[in-house]
């Protein structure tokens, strides 16, 4: 049974429409609220103190109710304008030019501070050496002391030299710009082995804690386990229905964790080679994951602009770390605070308070997407990779240390070992080796693609050092895994550091 809709006359409908319109616009929302005198007075007093507090003690004109009128060639005074031969009197508020001491009374002369005459100002200006005036004009925002501080105090202190300025009659002291210290020598790395087996881009890598084997995830939707010594395939795991983007091996249990573009996060039991847990919650592709080193917690990050913290045993979503405005591309965990660090395509890095599940610091220095993060194994520092720069930071607050410029490509991955060798791998297939302390780029590698692949399929998606730090493993777009090792025959004499003490020109941001 359907009831008949009650019909109204056109007059009634128009009247109701008018009434609704009237009710909607009867309140004038744009009308400003009337000012409360008392509140306005308090507000202005607070604003005055906040904005002008540092200069309230400065000299002010004597207050006088008489209106000041301008006279040509005069100087303003309380009574009017002083003539060129006279000096204007200013009252010092807060402090006096001649503070009264014990038993010293202020007189009419000492309580007034007189401005210097124009002739006196000219005399002082002429007494300045010309070079000093030029230095004042050309001084930049970053002083030498700041550069020393920002570069960790490792930059060599500049001496001072006396230079005779052209046209000047005096010698002035000019400070030399700081120079980069000589970097530590590192032996060059060379290609040792190429491993084939995947049928798609190799997207992620992880080495197991015992350093016997390593695991890779690929766009062919499989996870493969390889023997580290021989490079032979030991096992293939299937279960993901899209590209595998992240893998991690637990140091606390015989578990392997994986995530992929199918929104799935899986826990594999390596004793049975089966999936034993799923972690459901992400709304889009999961791009990276990392395990907390000391507690049973897994952190994943996704294209849904969030990172999620999971209890490994109960599969509970402990925290959802929200705040990024674009894909969260990389996540790293550590035992010390901040325990979670994320990098995002919104070009920011966030340091998280794991207990509260909230951001403790946001680093906005990058101009492009942050696709990778790496933490130094011994120092309390980390590095971030982006298309604009590699940047080094200091924990716990994310203080900026320095830029590593020169790898002009989209940087997908970073790795660092205890010797201070930082490796960056890029979308165009290039690998750059850096000295961590000085930021010196000591080697560049561009390995040939696998025969049969296009030159465009030359990209580094992931790289990692094994636990002995004698091997560097890279995951590449030509479907291969490449293993590099240090050149044992190289010496500092045969491969000298091609280094000159260049003046630091790195941008601070």
CSV table of C-alpha atoms in Angstrom, one decimal, residues 118-397:
chain,number,residue,atom,x,y,z
A,118,UNK,CA,74.2,64.9,11.5
A,119,UNK,CA,77.8,66.1,11.3
A,120,UNK,CA,78.8,63.6,14.0
A,121,UNK,CA,77.1,60.8,12.1
A,122,UNK,CA,79.0,61.7,8.9
A,123,UNK,CA,82.3,61.8,10.8
A,124,UNK,CA,81.6,58.3,12.2
A,125,UNK,CA,80.7,57.0,8.7
A,126,UNK,CA,83.8,58.4,7.1
A,127,UNK,CA,86.0,56.8,9.8
A,128,UNK,CA,84.8,53.3,8.8
A,129,UNK,CA,87.4,51.5,6.5
A,130,UNK,CA,85.9,51.0,3.0
A,131,UNK,CA,86.4,47.2,3.1
A,132,UNK,CA,84.3,46.9,6.3
A,133,UNK,CA,81.5,48.8,4.7
A,134,UNK,CA,81.6,46.4,1.7
A,135,UNK,CA,81.6,43.4,3.9
A,136,UNK,CA,78.6,44.6,5.8
A,137,UNK,CA,76.8,45.1,2.5
A,138,UNK,CA,77.6,41.7,1.1
A,139,UNK,CA,77.3,39.6,4.2
A,140,UNK,CA,75.1,36.6,3.8
A,141,UNK,CA,72.6,35.1,6.2
A,142,UNK,CA,74.8,32.1,7.0
A,143,UNK,CA,77.9,33.1,9.0
A,144,UNK,CA,81.0,31.0,9.0
A,145,UNK,CA,80.3,29.9,12.6
A,146,UNK,CA,76.8,28.6,11.5
A,147,UNK,CA,78.4,26.7,8.6
A,148,UNK,CA,80.9,25.1,11.1
A,149,UNK,CA,78.0,24.2,13.4
A,150,UNK,CA,75.8,22.8,10.6
A,151,UNK,CA,78.6,20.6,9.2
A,152,UNK,CA,79.3,18.9,12.5
A,153,UNK,CA,82.3,21.0,13.5
A,154,UNK,CA,84.5,18.8,11.2
A,155,UNK,CA,85.2,21.5,8.7
A,156,UNK,CA,88.7,23.0,8.9
A,157,UNK,CA,88.8,26.4,10.6
A,158,UNK,CA,89.7,29.2,8.2
A,159,UNK,CA,92.6,31.4,8.9
A,160,UNK,CA,92.4,35.1,8.4
A,161,UNK,CA,94.5,37.1,5.9
A,162,UNK,CA,95.1,40.8,5.5
A,163,UNK,CA,94.2,42.1,2.1
A,164,UNK,CA,94.8,45.6,0.9
A,165,UNK,CA,91.6,46.9,-0.6
A,166,UNK,CA,91.9,48.8,-3.9
A,167,UNK,CA,91.3,52.5,-3.2
A,168,UNK,CA,91.6,52.0,0.6
A,169,UNK,CA,94.3,53.0,2.9
A,170,UNK,CA,93.9,50.3,5.5
A,171,UNK,CA,94.3,46.5,5.7
A,172,UNK,CA,91.2,44.6,6.6
A,173,UNK,CA,90.8,41.1,7.9
A,174,UNK,CA,88.9,38.7,5.6
A,175,UNK,CA,87.9,35.2,6.7
A,176,UNK,CA,88.5,32.4,4.3
A,177,UNK,CA,85.5,30.1,3.5
A,178,UNK,CA,85.6,26.7,5.2
A,179,UNK,CA,86.8,23.8,3.2
A,180,UNK,CA,85.8,20.1,3.1
A,181,UNK,CA,88.2,17.9,5.0
A,182,UNK,CA,89.9,15.1,3.1
A,183,UNK,CA,87.6,12.1,3.0
A,184,UNK,CA,88.5,8.6,4.2
A,185,UNK,CA,89.8,6.3,1.5
A,186,UNK,CA,87.5,3.5,0.5
A,187,UNK,CA,88.4,0.7,-1.9
A,188,UNK,CA,86.3,0.7,-5.1
A,189,UNK,CA,83.5,-1.8,-5.6
A,190,UNK,CA,83.2,-4.1,-8.6
A,191,UNK,CA,80.5,-6.4,-10.0
A,192,UNK,CA,80.9,-9.9,-8.6
A,193,UNK,CA,77.8,-11.9,-9.7
A,194,UNK,CA,74.6,-11.5,-11.7
A,195,UNK,CA,71.7,-13.7,-10.5
A,196,UNK,CA,68.7,-14.3,-12.8
A,197,UNK,CA,65.4,-16.1,-12.0
A,198,UNK,CA,62.7,-13.5,-11.6
A,199,UNK,CA,60.3,-12.9,-14.5
A,200,UNK,CA,59.6,-9.2,-13.5
A,201,UNK,CA,61.2,-6.2,-11.9
A,202,UNK,CA,63.0,-7.1,-8.7
A,203,UNK,CA,61.5,-4.6,-6.2
A,204,UNK,CA,62.8,-5.5,-2.7
A,205,UNK,CA,65.6,-7.2,-0.8
A,206,UNK,CA,66.4,-8.5,2.7
A,207,UNK,CA,69.2,-10.5,4.1
A,208,UNK,CA,68.5,-13.0,6.9
A,209,UNK,CA,70.2,-12.4,10.3
A,210,UNK,CA,72.5,-15.5,9.9
A,211,UNK,CA,73.9,-14.2,6.6
A,212,UNK,CA,73.3,-17.5,4.9
A,213,UNK,CA,70.6,-16.5,2.4
A,214,UNK,CA,68.7,-13.5,1.2
A,215,UNK,CA,65.2,-12.9,0.0
A,216,UNK,CA,63.8,-10.9,-3.0
A,217,UNK,CA,60.3,-9.8,-4.0
A,218,UNK,CA,59.3,-9.1,-7.6
A,219,UNK,CA,56.7,-7.8,-9.9
A,220,UNK,CA,56.2,-11.4,-11.0
A,221,UNK,CA,54.3,-11.8,-7.7
A,222,UNK,CA,56.8,-14.3,-6.2
A,223,UNK,CA,59.2,-14.2,-3.3
A,224,UNK,CA,62.4,-16.0,-3.9
A,225,UNK,CA,65.1,-17.1,-1.4
A,226,UNK,CA,68.6,-17.3,-2.6
A,227,UNK,CA,71.8,-18.8,-1.2
A,228,UNK,CA,74.1,-15.9,-0.4
A,229,UNK,CA,77.4,-17.7,-1.0
A,230,UNK,CA,76.6,-19.5,-4.3
A,231,UNK,CA,73.7,-17.3,-5.6
A,232,UNK,CA,71.6,-20.4,-6.3
A,233,UNK,CA,67.8,-20.4,-5.8
A,234,UNK,CA,66.7,-22.2,-2.7
A,235,UNK,CA,62.9,-21.6,-2.6
A,236,UNK,CA,60.1,-19.7,-4.3
A,237,UNK,CA,57.0,-18.6,-2.4
A,238,UNK,CA,53.7,-17.7,-4.1
A,239,UNK,CA,50.6,-16.1,-2.6
A,240,UNK,CA,50.6,-12.4,-3.5
A,241,UNK,CA,48.3,-11.5,-6.4
A,242,UNK,CA,50.3,-8.4,-7.4
A,243,UNK,CA,53.8,-6.9,-7.2
A,244,UNK,CA,55.7,-7.7,-4.0
A,245,UNK,CA,57.0,-4.3,-2.8
A,246,UNK,CA,58.6,-5.1,0.6
A,247,UNK,CA,60.2,-8.0,2.5
A,248,UNK,CA,61.7,-8.3,5.9
A,249,UNK,CA,63.2,-11.2,7.9
A,250,UNK,CA,62.6,-11.3,11.7
A,251,UNK,CA,65.6,-11.5,14.0
A,252,UNK,CA,63.4,-12.6,16.9
A,253,UNK,CA,61.4,-15.5,15.2
A,254,UNK,CA,61.6,-17.7,12.1
A,255,UNK,CA,59.2,-15.4,10.2
A,256,UNK,CA,59.4,-13.6,6.9
A,257,UNK,CA,57.1,-10.6,6.3
A,258,UNK,CA,56.0,-9.4,2.9
A,259,UNK,CA,53.7,-6.7,1.5
A,260,UNK,CA,52.6,-5.8,-2.0
A,261,UNK,CA,50.4,-3.8,-4.3
A,262,UNK,CA,47.5,-6.1,-3.6
A,263,UNK,CA,47.1,-4.3,-0.2
A,264,UNK,CA,48.1,-7.5,1.6
A,265,UNK,CA,50.6,-7.9,4.4
A,266,UNK,CA,51.6,-11.5,5.0
A,267,UNK,CA,53.6,-13.3,7.7
A,268,UNK,CA,55.3,-16.5,6.4
A,269,UNK,CA,56.5,-19.3,8.7
A,270,UNK,CA,59.8,-20.4,7.3
A,271,UNK,CA,59.7,-23.8,9.0
A,272,UNK,CA,56.6,-24.7,7.0
A,273,UNK,CA,57.0,-22.2,4.1
A,274,UNK,CA,53.3,-21.1,4.5
A,275,UNK,CA,51.4,-18.0,5.3
A,276,UNK,CA,50.3,-18.1,8.9
A,277,UNK,CA,49.0,-14.5,9.4
A,278,UNK,CA,47.5,-11.7,7.4
A,279,UNK,CA,47.3,-8.1,8.5
A,280,UNK,CA,44.2,-6.4,7.0
A,281,UNK,CA,43.6,-2.7,7.1
A,282,UNK,CA,45.4,-0.8,4.3
A,283,UNK,CA,43.1,0.8,1.7
A,284,UNK,CA,45.7,0.8,-1.1
A,285,UNK,CA,49.0,-0.7,-2.2
A,286,UNK,CA,51.5,-1.3,0.6
A,287,UNK,CA,54.9,0.0,-0.4
A,288,UNK,CA,57.2,-0.8,2.4
A,289,UNK,CA,57.5,-2.5,5.8
A,290,UNK,CA,60.0,-2.8,8.6
A,291,UNK,CA,60.3,-4.7,11.9
A,292,UNK,CA,61.0,-3.1,15.2
A,293,UNK,CA,64.3,-4.5,16.5
A,294,UNK,CA,63.3,-5.0,20.2
A,295,UNK,CA,59.5,-5.5,20.4
A,296,UNK,CA,57.2,-7.7,18.3
A,297,UNK,CA,55.8,-4.9,16.2
A,298,UNK,CA,55.5,-4.5,12.4
A,299,UNK,CA,55.2,-1.2,10.7
A,300,UNK,CA,53.8,-0.9,7.1
A,301,UNK,CA,53.3,2.1,4.9
A,302,UNK,CA,51.0,2.5,2.0
A,303,UNK,CA,49.7,4.6,-0.9
A,304,UNK,CA,46.7,5.4,1.3
A,305,UNK,CA,49.0,8.1,2.9
A,306,UNK,CA,49.2,6.2,6.2
A,307,UNK,CA,51.5,4.0,8.1
A,308,UNK,CA,50.1,1.2,10.3
A,309,UNK,CA,51.7,-0.4,13.4
A,310,UNK,CA,50.7,-4.0,13.9
A,311,UNK,CA,51.1,-6.4,16.8
A,312,UNK,CA,52.7,-9.4,15.1
A,313,UNK,CA,51.1,-12.0,17.4
A,314,UNK,CA,47.6,-10.8,17.7
A,315,UNK,CA,47.4,-9.1,14.2
A,316,UNK,CA,45.9,-6.0,15.9
A,317,UNK,CA,46.3,-2.6,14.3
A,318,UNK,CA,47.9,-0.8,17.3
A,319,UNK,CA,48.2,2.6,15.6
A,320,UNK,CA,47.4,4.2,12.3
A,321,UNK,CA,50.0,6.9,11.8
A,322,UNK,CA,48.2,9.6,9.8
A,323,UNK,CA,49.5,13.1,8.8
A,324,UNK,CA,51.1,12.6,5.4
A,325,UNK,CA,49.2,14.0,2.5
A,326,UNK,CA,50.4,11.6,-0.2
A,327,UNK,CA,51.8,8.1,-0.6
A,328,UNK,CA,54.1,7.0,2.2
A,329,UNK,CA,56.9,5.3,0.3
A,330,UNK,CA,59.3,4.2,3.0
A,331,UNK,CA,59.4,3.4,6.7
A,332,UNK,CA,62.2,2.6,9.2
A,333,UNK,CA,62.2,1.4,12.8
A,334,UNK,CA,64.8,1.6,15.5
A,335,UNK,CA,65.0,0.9,19.2
A,336,UNK,CA,65.9,4.5,20.3
A,337,UNK,CA,63.6,7.5,20.0
A,338,UNK,CA,62.1,8.3,17.5
A,339,UNK,CA,61.2,4.7,17.0
A,340,UNK,CA,59.5,5.1,13.6
A,341,UNK,CA,60.5,7.3,10.6
A,342,UNK,CA,58.5,7.6,7.4
A,343,UNK,CA,59.2,9.3,4.1
A,344,UNK,CA,56.5,10.3,1.7
A,345,UNK,CA,55.7,11.5,-1.8
A,346,UNK,CA,54.4,14.7,-0.1
A,347,UNK,CA,58.2,15.5,0.1
A,348,UNK,CA,58.2,15.4,4.0
A,349,UNK,CA,59.8,13.1,6.5
A,350,UNK,CA,58.0,12.4,9.8
A,351,UNK,CA,59.5,11.2,13.1
A,352,UNK,CA,56.9,9.4,15.2
A,353,UNK,CA,56.3,8.8,18.8
A,354,UNK,CA,55.4,5.1,18.8
A,355,UNK,CA,53.8,5.1,22.2
A,356,UNK,CA,51.4,8.0,21.5
A,357,UNK,CA,51.0,7.2,17.8
A,358,UNK,CA,51.6,10.9,16.9
A,359,UNK,CA,54.2,12.9,14.9
A,360,UNK,CA,57.0,14.3,17.0
A,361,UNK,CA,58.7,16.2,14.2
A,362,UNK,CA,58.1,16.9,10.5
A,363,UNK,CA,61.1,17.6,8.2
A,364,UNK,CA,60.1,19.7,5.2
A,365,UNK,CA,63.5,20.4,3.6
A,366,UNK,CA,63.1,18.2,0.5
A,367,UNK,CA,61.4,19.6,-2.6
A,368,UNK,CA,60.6,16.2,-4.2
A,369,UNK,CA,59.2,12.9,-3.1
A,370,UNK,CA,61.2,11.1,-0.4
A,371,UNK,CA,61.4,7.5,-1.6
A,372,UNK,CA,64.0,6.0,0.7
A,373,UNK,CA,65.5,6.3,4.2
A,374,UNK,CA,68.5,4.6,5.8
A,375,UNK,CA,69.9,4.7,9.3
A,376,UNK,CA,73.6,4.6,10.1
A,377,UNK,CA,74.4,1.4,12.0
A,378,UNK,CA,76.7,3.1,14.5
A,379,UNK,CA,75.9,6.8,14.6
A,380,UNK,CA,72.7,8.4,15.8
A,381,UNK,CA,72.1,9.8,12.3
A,382,UNK,CA,70.1,8.9,9.1
A,383,UNK,CA,69.9,9.8,5.5
A,384,UNK,CA,67.0,10.4,3.1
A,385,UNK,CA,66.9,10.1,-0.7
A,386,UNK,CA,65.0,12.2,-3.1
A,387,UNK,CA,65.2,13.4,-6.7
A,388,UNK,CA,66.5,16.8,-5.5
A,389,UNK,CA,69.2,15.7,-3.0
A,390,UNK,CA,70.4,13.1,-0.5
A,391,UNK,CA,70.2,14.7,2.9
A,392,UNK,CA,71.8,13.7,6.2
A,393,UNK,CA,70.0,14.3,9.5
A,394,UNK,CA,70.7,14.0,13.2
A,395,UNK,CA,68.4,12.2,15.7
A,396,UNK,CA,66.3,12.7,17.8
A,397,UNK,CA,64.9,15.9,16.4
